[in-house]
XYZ file of C-alpha atoms in Angstrom:
81
model
C 31.824 -24.294 -44.404
C 33.332 -21.410 -42.380
C 29.277 -19.801 -43.818
C 28.176 -21.957 -41.973
C 30.111 -21.252 -38.921
C 29.495 -17.851 -38.890
C 25.619 -18.534 -39.318
C 25.497 -21.140 -36.601
C 27.256 -18.225 -34.534
C 25.587 -15.661 -35.337
C 22.431 -17.862 -34.450
C 23.563 -19.109 -30.947
C 24.207 -14.546 -30.549
C 20.811 -13.818 -31.798
C 19.660 -16.630 -29.115
C 21.789 -15.568 -26.639
C 20.488 -11.582 -27.184
C 16.462 -12.595 -27.378
C 17.301 -14.444 -23.831
C 18.866 -11.491 -22.388
C 15.661 -9.719 -23.534
C 13.360 -11.908 -22.226
C 15.404 -11.893 -18.540
C 15.219 -8.268 -18.687
C 11.700 -8.383 -19.152
C 10.460 -10.869 -16.548
C 12.746 -8.754 -14.216
C 11.132 -5.407 -15.070
C 7.566 -7.943 -14.443
C 8.810 -8.788 -10.602
C 10.052 -5.179 -10.068
C 6.903 -3.858 -10.552
C 4.954 -6.867 -9.307
C 6.860 -6.008 -6.077
C 6.182 -2.012 -6.709
C 2.329 -3.180 -6.674
C 2.589 -5.011 -3.431
C 4.486 -2.069 -1.601
C 1.650 0.348 -3.007
C -1.187 -2.411 -1.648
C 0.259 -2.117 1.376
C 1.099 1.813 1.879
C -3.255 2.113 0.965
C -4.421 -0.502 3.824
C -1.348 1.447 6.127
C -3.509 4.635 5.232
C -6.053 2.965 5.299
C -6.361 2.275 8.613
C -4.713 4.971 10.022
C -7.282 7.222 8.629
C -9.749 4.776 10.713
C -8.244 5.309 13.244
C -8.036 8.786 12.701
C -11.824 8.529 12.423
C -12.630 6.898 15.476
C -10.438 8.858 17.636
C -12.426 11.862 16.888
C -16.046 9.938 17.465
C -14.571 9.280 21.153
C -13.718 12.698 21.485
C -16.657 13.354 20.243
C -19.098 11.116 23.033
C -16.516 12.029 25.496
C -17.032 15.755 25.439
C -20.957 14.862 24.913
C -20.942 13.079 28.095
C -18.524 15.740 30.096
C -21.559 18.412 28.750
C -24.515 15.820 30.329
C -22.226 15.277 33.576
C -22.609 19.193 34.001
C -26.290 20.080 32.742
C -27.466 16.649 35.762
C -24.921 18.426 38.307
C -26.781 21.900 37.155
C -29.889 20.000 37.386
C -29.028 18.753 40.886
C -28.343 21.610 42.653
C -31.539 23.524 44.851
C -32.136 26.828 43.139
C -31.104 29.834 44.413
């Protein structure tokens, strides 16, 4: 009878340890998933920032072209000396 109780205690202890391992694994999976979401958000933010920089660069380039064209137009309107 004592052997049976010892065996049951060992079985309960083994199941307890298995459950602990399973819970640790699930927690680790959740942490990995959360980290992956954070990386994805950071990547989207970086992409948006890069697009904003590119748009700003293009805007500045067009602004410069417009200024140059205005100068050329103004010079063409001056009477010859």
